[in-house]
């Protein structure tokens, strides 16, 4: 390619950490411990394109279960953009998950490019951010959620149609992050909702936030943000869940970013009325 020595190969844990750092430089504000959890989700799901031995572009196509994958971390070094490197890496990533339904959260103005590869818009996700105006503390029935609960949480996500595929390895790593706090809402000795908050380079992000109602989501959120007084909090809300939008606005949070959730293949049958905060824009 133009005299350049181009090579595509999997990223190891250090390479994934580099991709997360590039995401920070792009202004995506990842969590402080995201890299290890993301890598644990699918250690073979991250690719790097190298030019003359130097990492030039990254992408993830993380496989969840047998039939689903999610694309993220599609980043090229600024000085190498416009040379077709990103497209070469994109095609390699999609070839690796051929036959699966593939999702992504893309920037809105790139929808037409994703559509060329067969992706179809499902809904928008709106990132709300700010210092939450919430006086009350978490409600009754809230209990810690720990890595040992990953299998139970996987079953919960499947039963309530909250995520398209099982992801126990990711959930176990997500719940184990040192800078994260996770809670579950227990009703009749069964989980009815859950949420995770993690420290990011700026403020905190909440994700996932799954709940059966706006009231339950508010109780979980109140429990999660205890101890975060004065800090910014970010929540990524499916625009198609009006109760989630209302909750974010009621907390005094304002839209700061949005993505286009798109799928290639069969659009998953999810119950977005229970999704008050998606887990991440990178892994779904």
PDB file of C-alpha atoms in Angstrom:
ATOM      1  CA  UNK A   1       0.000   0.000   0.000  1.00  0.00           C
ATOM      2  CA  UNK A   2       1.880   3.019  -1.311  1.00  0.00           C
ATOM      3  CA  UNK A   3       5.209   1.448  -0.398  1.00  0.00           C
ATOM      4  CA  UNK A   4       4.120   0.937   3.205  1.00  0.00           C
ATOM      5  CA  UNK A   5       4.554  -2.429   4.912  1.00  0.00           C
ATOM      6  CA  UNK A   6       1.022  -3.116   6.191  1.00  0.00           C
ATOM      7  CA  UNK A   7       0.183  -5.979   8.551  1.00  0.00           C
ATOM      8  CA  UNK A   8      -3.013  -6.840  10.436  1.00  0.00           C
ATOM      9  CA  UNK A   9      -2.803  -8.988  13.547  1.00  0.00           C
ATOM     10  CA  UNK A  10      -4.576  -9.511  16.888  1.00  0.00           C
ATOM     11  CA  UNK A  11      -3.938  -7.120  19.726  1.00  0.00           C
ATOM     12  CA  UNK A  12      -2.711  -8.506  23.025  1.00  0.00           C
ATOM     13  CA  UNK A  13      -3.682  -7.031  26.395  1.00  0.00           C
ATOM     14  CA  UNK A  14      -1.137  -4.242  26.011  1.00  0.00           C
ATOM     15  CA  UNK A  15      -2.501  -3.467  22.550  1.00  0.00           C
ATOM     16  CA  UNK A  16      -6.038  -3.241  23.909  1.00  0.00           C
ATOM     17  CA  UNK A  17      -4.748  -0.834  26.560  1.00  0.00           C
ATOM     18  CA  UNK A  18      -3.303   1.275  23.743  1.00  0.00           C
ATOM     19  CA  UNK A  19      -6.688   1.274  21.967  1.00  0.00           C
ATOM     20  CA  UNK A  20      -8.363   2.464  25.180  1.00  0.00           C
ATOM     21  CA  UNK A  21      -5.758   5.215  25.509  1.00  0.00           C
ATOM     22  CA  UNK A  22      -6.430   6.298  21.925  1.00  0.00           C
ATOM     23  CA  UNK A  23     -10.126   6.384  22.810  1.00  0.00           C
ATOM     24  CA  UNK A  24      -9.274   8.730  25.675  1.00  0.00           C
ATOM     25  CA  UNK A  25      -7.347  10.985  23.303  1.00  0.00           C
ATOM     26  CA  UNK A  26     -10.400  11.017  21.010  1.00  0.00           C
ATOM     27  CA  UNK A  27     -12.456  12.392  23.916  1.00  0.00           C
ATOM     28  CA  UNK A  28     -14.440   9.199  24.545  1.00  0.00           C
ATOM     29  CA  UNK A  29     -13.602   9.250  28.286  1.00  0.00           C
ATOM     30  CA  UNK A  30     -13.146   5.518  28.988  1.00  0.00           C
ATOM     31  CA  UNK A  31     -13.114   4.051  32.474  1.00  0.00           C
ATOM     32  CA  UNK A  32      -9.833   3.733  34.322  1.00  0.00           C
ATOM     33  CA  UNK A  33      -9.994  -0.071  34.310  1.00  0.00           C
ATOM     34  CA  UNK A  34     -11.821  -0.661  31.027  1.00  0.00           C
ATOM     35  CA  UNK A  35      -8.927  -2.236  29.131  1.00  0.00           C
ATOM     36  CA  UNK A  36      -8.639  -5.381  31.263  1.00  0.00           C
ATOM     37  CA  UNK A  37     -12.400  -5.988  31.287  1.00  0.00           C
ATOM     38  CA  UNK A  38     -12.718  -5.390  27.547  1.00  0.00           C
ATOM     39  CA  UNK A  39      -9.857  -7.785  26.798  1.00  0.00           C
ATOM     40  CA  UNK A  40     -11.397 -10.451  29.037  1.00  0.00           C
ATOM     41  CA  UNK A  41     -14.637 -10.297  27.039  1.00  0.00           C
ATOM     42  CA  UNK A  42     -12.953 -11.813  23.981  1.00  0.00           C
ATOM     43  CA  UNK A  43      -9.125 -11.903  23.979  1.00  0.00           C
ATOM     44  CA  UNK A  44      -9.130 -12.594  20.229  1.00  0.00           C
ATOM     45  CA  UNK A  45     -11.628  -9.896  19.383  1.00  0.00           C
ATOM     46  CA  UNK A  46      -9.238  -6.979  18.882  1.00  0.00           C
ATOM     47  CA  UNK A  47      -7.217  -6.239  15.759  1.00  0.00           C
ATOM     48  CA  UNK A  48      -4.435  -3.814  15.014  1.00  0.00           C
ATOM     49  CA  UNK A  49      -3.169  -2.602  11.667  1.00  0.00           C
ATOM     50  CA  UNK A  50       0.556  -1.982  11.696  1.00  0.00           C
ATOM     51  CA  UNK A  51       2.446   0.184   9.242  1.00  0.00           C
ATOM     52  CA  UNK A  52       6.177  -0.530   9.082  1.00  0.00           C
ATOM     53  CA  UNK A  53       5.863  -2.304  12.419  1.00  0.00           C
ATOM     54  CA  UNK A  54       4.074   0.553  14.214  1.00  0.00           C
ATOM     55  CA  UNK A  55       0.442   0.373  15.327  1.00  0.00           C
ATOM     56  CA  UNK A  56      -1.557   2.644  13.022  1.00  0.00           C
ATOM     57  CA  UNK A  57      -5.217   1.669  13.548  1.00  0.00           C
ATOM     58  CA  UNK A  58      -7.342  -0.419  15.902  1.00  0.00           C
ATOM     59  CA  UNK A  59     -10.746  -2.067  15.848  1.00  0.00           C
ATOM     60  CA  UNK A  60     -12.654  -4.531  17.992  1.00  0.00           C
ATOM     61  CA  UNK A  61     -15.153  -7.135  16.858  1.00  0.00           C
ATOM     62  CA  UNK A  62     -15.926  -8.748  20.187  1.00  0.00           C
ATOM     63  CA  UNK A  63     -17.823 -12.024  20.013  1.00  0.00           C
ATOM     64  CA  UNK A  64     -20.588 -12.604  22.532  1.00  0.00           C
ATOM     65  CA  UNK A  65     -22.032 -16.115  22.579  1.00  0.00           C
ATOM     66  CA  UNK A  66     -22.370 -18.050  19.318  1.00  0.00           C
ATOM     67  CA  UNK A  67     -24.336 -15.617  17.160  1.00  0.00           C
ATOM     68  CA  UNK A  68     -23.540 -12.020  18.115  1.00  0.00           C
ATOM     69  CA  UNK A  69     -20.618  -9.606  17.914  1.00  0.00           C
ATOM     70  CA  UNK A  70     -20.106  -5.916  18.582  1.00  0.00           C
ATOM     71  CA  UNK A  71     -17.715  -3.560  16.813  1.00  0.00           C
ATOM     72  CA  UNK A  72     -15.876  -0.704  18.516  1.00  0.00           C
ATOM     73  CA  UNK A  73     -12.512   1.019  18.964  1.00  0.00           C
ATOM     74  CA  UNK A  74     -12.401   1.882  15.256  1.00  0.00           C
ATOM     75  CA  UNK A  75      -9.572   4.412  15.469  1.00  0.00           C
ATOM     76  CA  UNK A  76      -6.769   5.402  13.123  1.00  0.00           C
ATOM     77  CA  UNK A  77      -3.836   7.576  14.129  1.00  0.00           C
ATOM     78  CA  UNK A  78      -4.689  11.110  12.962  1.00  0.00           C
ATOM     79  CA  UNK A  79      -1.630  11.554  10.742  1.00  0.00           C
ATOM     80  CA  UNK A  80      -2.439   8.329   8.837  1.00  0.00           C
ATOM     81  CA  UNK A  81      -6.106   8.984   8.120  1.00  0.00           C
ATOM     82  CA  UNK A  82      -7.356   9.228   4.556  1.00  0.00           C
ATOM     83  CA  UNK A  83      -5.044   6.490   3.254  1.00  0.00           C
ATOM     84  CA  UNK A  84      -7.537   3.621   3.222  1.00  0.00           C
ATOM     85  CA  UNK A  85      -5.968   1.912   6.226  1.00  0.00           C
ATOM     86  CA  UNK A  86      -9.112   2.060   8.339  1.00  0.00           C
ATOM     87  CA  UNK A  87     -11.244   0.470   5.624  1.00  0.00           C
ATOM     88  CA  UNK A  88      -8.750  -2.362   5.223  1.00  0.00           C
ATOM     89  CA  UNK A  89      -8.935  -3.055   8.958  1.00  0.00           C
ATOM     90  CA  UNK A  90     -12.740  -2.689   8.975  1.00  0.00           C
ATOM     91  CA  UNK A  91     -13.107  -5.336   6.290  1.00  0.00           C
ATOM     92  CA  UNK A  92     -10.794  -7.707   8.151  1.00  0.00           C
ATOM     93  CA  UNK A  93     -12.779  -7.292  11.372  1.00  0.00           C
ATOM     94  CA  UNK A  94     -16.132  -7.960   9.694  1.00  0.00           C
ATOM     95  CA  UNK A  95     -14.726 -11.003   7.896  1.00  0.00           C
ATOM     96  CA  UNK A  96     -13.812 -12.426  11.305  1.00  0.00           C
ATOM     97  CA  UNK A  97     -17.424 -12.313  12.528  1.00  0.00           C
ATOM     98  CA  UNK A  98     -19.099 -13.347   9.278  1.00  0.00           C
ATOM     99  CA  UNK A  99     -22.417 -15.114   9.886  1.00  0.00           C
ATOM    100  CA  UNK A 100     -23.132 -13.363  13.174  1.00  0.00           C
ATOM    101  CA  UNK A 101     -25.436 -10.468  13.851  1.00  0.00           C
ATOM    102  CA  UNK A 102     -23.099  -7.522  14.431  1.00  0.00           C
ATOM    103  CA  UNK A 103     -23.900  -4.354  16.355  1.00  0.00           C
ATOM    104  CA  UNK A 104     -22.160  -1.026  16.762  1.00  0.00           C
ATOM    105  CA  UNK A 105     -22.625   2.409  18.281  1.00  0.00           C
ATOM    106  CA  UNK A 106     -21.373   4.764  15.603  1.00  0.00           C
ATOM    107  CA  UNK A 107     -21.121   8.502  15.448  1.00  0.00           C
ATOM    108  CA  UNK A 108     -24.245   9.801  13.761  1.00  0.00           C
ATOM    109  CA  UNK A 109     -22.544  11.408  10.767  1.00  0.00           C
ATOM    110  CA  UNK A 110     -20.956   8.067   9.799  1.00  0.00           C
ATOM    111  CA  UNK A 111     -24.274   6.210   9.504  1.00  0.00           C
ATOM    112  CA  UNK A 112     -24.153   6.311   5.708  1.00  0.00           C
ATOM    113  CA  UNK A 113     -20.742   4.643   5.680  1.00  0.00           C
ATOM    114  CA  UNK A 114     -21.866   1.867   8.010  1.00  0.00           C
ATOM    115  CA  UNK A 115     -24.975   1.403   5.869  1.00  0.00           C
ATOM    116  CA  UNK A 116     -22.697   0.592   2.926  1.00  0.00           C
ATOM    117  CA  UNK A 117     -21.569  -2.473   4.884  1.00  0.00           C
ATOM    118  CA  UNK A 118     -25.149  -3.560   5.553  1.00  0.00           C
ATOM    119  CA  UNK A 119     -25.764  -1.933   8.937  1.00  0.00           C
ATOM    120  CA  UNK A 120     -29.286  -0.692   9.657  1.00  0.00           C
ATOM    121  CA  UNK A 121     -30.259   1.947  12.233  1.00  0.00           C
ATOM    122  CA  UNK A 122     -32.132   0.550  15.241  1.00  0.00           C
ATOM    123  CA  UNK A 123     -32.260   3.598  17.536  1.00  0.00           C
ATOM    124  CA  UNK A 124     -30.203   6.443  18.940  1.00  0.00           C
ATOM    125  CA  UNK A 125     -28.393   6.342  22.252  1.00  0.00           C
ATOM    126  CA  UNK A 126     -28.039   9.657  24.042  1.00  0.00           C
ATOM    127  CA  UNK A 127     -25.265  10.276  26.552  1.00  0.00           C
ATOM    128  CA  UNK A 128     -26.509  12.464  29.386  1.00  0.00           C
ATOM    129  CA  UNK A 129     -23.992  14.057  31.701  1.00  0.00           C
ATOM    130  CA  UNK A 130     -23.658  16.483  34.568  1.00  0.00           C
ATOM    131  CA  UNK A 131     -23.774  16.671  38.329  1.00  0.00           C
ATOM    132  CA  UNK A 132     -26.943  14.815  39.325  1.00  0.00           C
ATOM    133  CA  UNK A 133     -29.514  16.611  41.445  1.00  0.00           C
ATOM    134  CA  UNK A 134     -30.564  13.674  43.590  1.00  0.00           C
ATOM    135  CA  UNK A 135     -31.203  14.150  47.281  1.00  0.00           C
ATOM    136  CA  UNK A 136     -32.404  10.699  48.322  1.00  0.00           C
ATOM    137  CA  UNK A 137     -30.245   7.646  48.966  1.00  0.00           C
ATOM    138  CA  UNK A 138     -30.712   4.220  47.425  1.00  0.00           C
ATOM    139  CA  UNK A 139     -33.905   2.390  48.262  1.00  0.00           C
ATOM    140  CA  UNK A 140     -34.620  -0.927  49.924  1.00  0.00           C
ATOM    141  CA  UNK A 141     -33.634  -4.214  48.356  1.00  0.00           C
ATOM    142  CA  UNK A 142     -30.255  -3.063  47.046  1.00  0.00           C
ATOM    143  CA  UNK A 143     -27.396  -5.508  47.514  1.00  0.00           C
ATOM    144  CA  UNK A 144     -23.813  -5.572  46.221  1.00  0.00           C
ATOM    145  CA  UNK A 145     -23.193  -7.296  42.910  1.00  0.00           C
ATOM    146  CA  UNK A 146     -19.874  -9.182  42.850  1.00  0.00           C
ATOM    147  CA  UNK A 147     -17.898 -11.176  40.245  1.00  0.00           C
ATOM    148  CA  UNK A 148     -19.303 -14.444  41.605  1.00  0.00           C
ATOM    149  CA  UNK A 149     -22.747 -13.201  40.499  1.00  0.00           C
ATOM    150  CA  UNK A 150     -21.712 -13.126  36.811  1.00  0.00           C
ATOM    151  CA  UNK A 151     -23.510 -16.372  35.925  1.00  0.00           C
ATOM    152  CA  UNK A 152     -26.664 -15.232  37.711  1.00  0.00           C
ATOM    153  CA  UNK A 153     -26.473 -11.868  35.961  1.00  0.00           C
ATOM    154  CA  UNK A 154     -26.015 -13.601  32.597  1.00  0.00           C
ATOM    155  CA  UNK A 155     -29.227 -15.538  33.202  1.00  0.00           C
ATOM    156  CA  UNK A 156     -30.957 -12.324  34.269  1.00  0.00           C
ATOM    157  CA  UNK A 157     -29.944 -10.558  31.047  1.00  0.00           C
ATOM    158  CA  UNK A 158     -31.219 -13.468  28.936  1.00  0.00           C
ATOM    159  CA  UNK A 159     -34.490 -13.848  30.832  1.00  0.00           C
ATOM    160  CA  UNK A 160     -35.363 -10.154  30.499  1.00  0.00           C
ATOM    161  CA  UNK A 161     -33.985  -9.709  26.941  1.00  0.00           C
ATOM    162  CA  UNK A 162     -31.468  -7.073  28.007  1.00  0.00           C
ATOM    163  CA  UNK A 163     -28.502  -8.160  25.888  1.00  0.00           C
ATOM    164  CA  UNK A 164     -28.394 -10.214  22.690  1.00  0.00           C
ATOM    165  CA  UNK A 165     -26.050 -12.972  23.918  1.00  0.00           C
ATOM    166  CA  UNK A 166     -24.429 -14.420  27.052  1.00  0.00           C
ATOM    167  CA  UNK A 167     -21.291 -12.586  28.203  1.00  0.00           C
ATOM    168  CA  UNK A 168     -20.236 -14.163  31.533  1.00  0.00           C
ATOM    169  CA  UNK A 169     -16.479 -13.575  31.120  1.00  0.00           C
ATOM    170  CA  UNK A 170     -17.030  -9.893  30.453  1.00  0.00           C
ATOM    171  CA  UNK A 171     -19.507  -9.474  33.306  1.00  0.00           C
ATOM    172  CA  UNK A 172     -17.169 -11.171  35.759  1.00  0.00           C
ATOM    173  CA  UNK A 173     -14.336  -8.824  34.759  1.00  0.00           C
ATOM    174  CA  UNK A 174     -16.655  -5.788  34.701  1.00  0.00           C
ATOM    175  CA  UNK A 175     -17.819  -6.457  38.251  1.00  0.00           C
ATOM    176  CA  UNK A 176     -14.221  -6.960  39.423  1.00  0.00           C
ATOM    177  CA  UNK A 177     -12.909  -3.531  38.359  1.00  0.00           C
ATOM    178  CA  UNK A 178     -11.218  -1.831  41.339  1.00  0.00           C
ATOM    179  CA  UNK A 179     -12.791   1.546  40.536  1.00  0.00           C
ATOM    180  CA  UNK A 180     -16.308   0.186  40.044  1.00  0.00           C
ATOM    181  CA  UNK A 181     -19.285  -0.284  42.304  1.00  0.00           C
ATOM    182  CA  UNK A 182     -22.152  -2.618  41.400  1.00  0.00           C
ATOM    183  CA  UNK A 183     -25.593  -3.086  42.928  1.00  0.00           C
ATOM    184  CA  UNK A 184     -28.525  -5.375  42.288  1.00  0.00           C
ATOM    185  CA  UNK A 185     -32.164  -4.820  43.159  1.00  0.00           C
ATOM    186  CA  UNK A 186     -33.649  -7.922  44.792  1.00  0.00           C
ATOM    187  CA  UNK A 187     -37.390  -8.604  44.723  1.00  0.00           C
ATOM    188  CA  UNK A 188     -38.817 -11.920  45.944  1.00  0.00           C
ATOM    189  CA  UNK A 189     -35.280 -13.294  46.303  1.00  0.00           C
ATOM    190  CA  UNK A 190     -34.618 -12.725  42.588  1.00  0.00           C
ATOM    191  CA  UNK A 191     -32.681  -9.959  40.811  1.00  0.00           C
ATOM    192  CA  UNK A 192     -35.067  -7.409  39.324  1.00  0.00           C
ATOM    193  CA  UNK A 193     -32.497  -4.816  38.291  1.00  0.00           C
ATOM    194  CA  UNK A 194     -28.806  -3.994  38.401  1.00  0.00           C
ATOM    195  CA  UNK A 195     -26.333  -1.217  37.820  1.00  0.00           C
ATOM    196  CA  UNK A 196     -22.603  -0.544  37.696  1.00  0.00           C
ATOM    197  CA  UNK A 197     -20.799   2.753  38.169  1.00  0.00           C
ATOM    198  CA  UNK A 198     -17.113   3.137  37.357  1.00  0.00           C
ATOM    199  CA  UNK A 199     -14.599   5.934  37.622  1.00  0.00           C
ATOM    200  CA  UNK A 200     -13.539   7.392  34.297  1.00  0.00           C
ATOM    201  CA  UNK A 201     -10.845   9.870  33.305  1.00  0.00           C
ATOM    202  CA  UNK A 202     -13.519  12.519  33.851  1.00  0.00           C
ATOM    203  CA  UNK A 203     -16.235  11.776  36.382  1.00  0.00           C
ATOM    204  CA  UNK A 204     -18.108   8.466  36.492  1.00  0.00           C
ATOM    205  CA  UNK A 205     -20.118   6.430  34.004  1.00  0.00           C
ATOM    206  CA  UNK A 206     -23.088   4.280  34.887  1.00  0.00           C
ATOM    207  CA  UNK A 207     -23.590   1.210  32.756  1.00  0.00           C
ATOM    208  CA  UNK A 208     -25.392  -1.010  32.623  1.00  0.00           C
ATOM    209  CA  UNK A 209     -28.479   0.274  34.395  1.00  0.00           C
ATOM    210  CA  UNK A 210     -31.273  -2.279  34.024  1.00  0.00           C
ATOM    211  CA  UNK A 211     -34.545  -1.903  35.916  1.00  0.00           C
ATOM    212  CA  UNK A 212     -38.228  -2.861  35.617  1.00  0.00           C
ATOM    213  CA  UNK A 213     -39.441   0.742  36.043  1.00  0.00           C
ATOM    214  CA  UNK A 214     -38.330   4.329  36.296  1.00  0.00           C
ATOM    215  CA  UNK A 215     -38.807   4.245  40.054  1.00  0.00           C
ATOM    216  CA  UNK A 216     -36.607   1.167  40.407  1.00  0.00           C
ATOM    217  CA  UNK A 217     -33.971   2.691  38.113  1.00  0.00           C
ATOM    218  CA  UNK A 218     -33.943   5.857  40.205  1.00  0.00           C
ATOM    219  CA  UNK A 219     -33.446   3.822  43.393  1.00  0.00           C
ATOM    220  CA  UNK A 220     -30.536   1.917  41.850  1.00  0.00           C
ATOM    221  CA  UNK A 221     -28.984   5.072  40.476  1.00  0.00           C
ATOM    222  CA  UNK A 222     -29.265   6.779  43.850  1.00  0.00           C
ATOM    223  CA  UNK A 223     -27.428   3.885  45.464  1.00  0.00           C
ATOM    224  CA  UNK A 224     -24.735   3.887  42.811  1.00  0.00           C
ATOM    225  CA  UNK A 225     -23.878   7.575  43.043  1.00  0.00           C
ATOM    226  CA  UNK A 226     -23.594   7.668  46.838  1.00  0.00           C
ATOM    227  CA  UNK A 227     -20.125   8.958  47.523  1.00  0.00           C
ATOM    228  CA  UNK A 228     -19.843  10.697  44.154  1.00  0.00           C
ATOM    229  CA  UNK A 229     -21.057  14.069  45.384  1.00  0.00           C
ATOM    230  CA  UNK A 230     -19.753  16.908  43.276  1.00  0.00           C
ATOM    231  CA  UNK A 231     -18.578  14.636  40.459  1.00  0.00           C
ATOM    232  CA  UNK A 232     -19.972  14.484  36.965  1.00  0.00           C
ATOM    233  CA  UNK A 233     -21.961  11.376  36.098  1.00  0.00           C
ATOM    234  CA  UNK A 234     -22.671  10.062  32.597  1.00  0.00           C
ATOM    235  CA  UNK A 235     -25.523   7.772  31.559  1.00  0.00           C
ATOM    236  CA  UNK A 236     -26.021   6.361  28.050  1.00  0.00           C
ATOM    237  CA  UNK A 237     -29.752   6.129  27.421  1.00  0.00           C
ATOM    238  CA  UNK A 238     -31.653   4.453  24.574  1.00  0.00           C
ATOM    239  CA  UNK A 239     -33.767   7.246  23.155  1.00  0.00           C
ATOM    240  CA  UNK A 240     -36.601   4.746  22.640  1.00  0.00           C
ATOM    241  CA  UNK A 241     -37.050   4.379  26.428  1.00  0.00           C
ATOM    242  CA  UNK A 242     -39.004   7.518  27.434  1.00  0.00           C
ATOM    243  CA  UNK A 243     -38.823   6.650  31.137  1.00  0.00           C
ATOM    244  CA  UNK A 244     -35.016   6.566  30.917  1.00  0.00           C
ATOM    245  CA  UNK A 245     -34.922   9.910  29.113  1.00  0.00           C
ATOM    246  CA  UNK A 246     -37.246  11.377  31.731  1.00  0.00           C
ATOM    247  CA  UNK A 247     -35.067  10.041  34.561  1.00  0.00           C
ATOM    248  CA  UNK A 248     -31.907  11.562  33.099  1.00  0.00           C
ATOM    249  CA  UNK A 249     -33.586  14.922  32.633  1.00  0.00           C
ATOM    250  CA  UNK A 250     -35.163  14.795  36.080  1.00  0.00           C
ATOM    251  CA  UNK A 251     -31.688  14.351  37.542  1.00  0.00           C
ATOM    252  CA  UNK A 252     -30.588  17.536  35.815  1.00  0.00           C
ATOM    253  CA  UNK A 253     -28.348  15.741  33.313  1.00  0.00           C
ATOM    254  CA  UNK A 254     -28.041  17.169  29.805  1.00  0.00           C
ATOM    255  CA  UNK A 255     -27.286  15.548  26.422  1.00  0.00           C
ATOM    256  CA  UNK A 256     -23.563  15.688  25.645  1.00  0.00           C
ATOM    257  CA  UNK A 257     -23.154  13.086  22.883  1.00  0.00           C
ATOM    258  CA  UNK A 258     -25.148  10.581  20.870  1.00  0.00           C
ATOM    259  CA  UNK A 259     -24.596   7.447  18.840  1.00  0.00           C
ATOM    260  CA  UNK A 260     -26.463   5.518  16.197  1.00  0.00           C
ATOM    261  CA  UNK A 261     -27.072   1.931  17.351  1.00  0.00           C
ATOM    262  CA  UNK A 262     -26.952  -0.108  14.175  1.00  0.00           C
ATOM    263  CA  UNK A 263     -27.061  -3.816  13.394  1.00  0.00           C
ATOM    264  CA  UNK A 264     -25.998  -5.965  10.490  1.00  0.00           C
ATOM    265  CA  UNK A 265     -28.074  -9.132  10.337  1.00  0.00           C
ATOM    266  CA  UNK A 266     -31.127  -9.832  12.471  1.00  0.00           C
ATOM    267  CA  UNK A 267     -31.869  -6.935  14.832  1.00  0.00           C
ATOM    268  CA  UNK A 268     -31.922  -8.382  18.373  1.00  0.00           C
ATOM    269  CA  UNK A 269     -35.280  -8.538  20.127  1.00  0.00           C
ATOM    270  CA  UNK A 270     -34.420  -6.546  23.243  1.00  0.00           C
ATOM    271  CA  UNK A 271     -36.727  -5.072  25.868  1.00  0.00           C
ATOM    272  CA  UNK A 272     -35.377  -1.537  25.851  1.00  0.00           C
ATOM    273  CA  UNK A 273     -38.081  -0.428  28.286  1.00  0.00           C
ATOM    274  CA  UNK A 274     -35.899  -1.994  30.985  1.00  0.00           C
ATOM    275  CA  UNK A 275     -32.623  -0.543  29.684  1.00  0.00           C
ATOM    276  CA  UNK A 276     -32.027   2.773  31.473  1.00  0.00           C
ATOM    277  CA  UNK A 277     -28.323   2.783  30.684  1.00  0.00           C
ATOM    278  CA  UNK A 278     -26.443   0.648  28.149  1.00  0.00           C
ATOM    279  CA  UNK A 279     -23.244  -1.000  29.322  1.00  0.00           C
ATOM    280  CA  UNK A 280     -20.763   0.655  26.963  1.00  0.00           C
ATOM    281  CA  UNK A 281     -20.650   2.184  23.498  1.00  0.00           C
ATOM    282  CA  UNK A 282     -17.622  -0.035  22.777  1.00  0.00           C
ATOM    283  CA  UNK A 283     -19.023  -3.495  23.585  1.00  0.00           C
ATOM    284  CA  UNK A 284     -22.769  -2.942  23.590  1.00  0.00           C
TER     285      UNK A 284
END
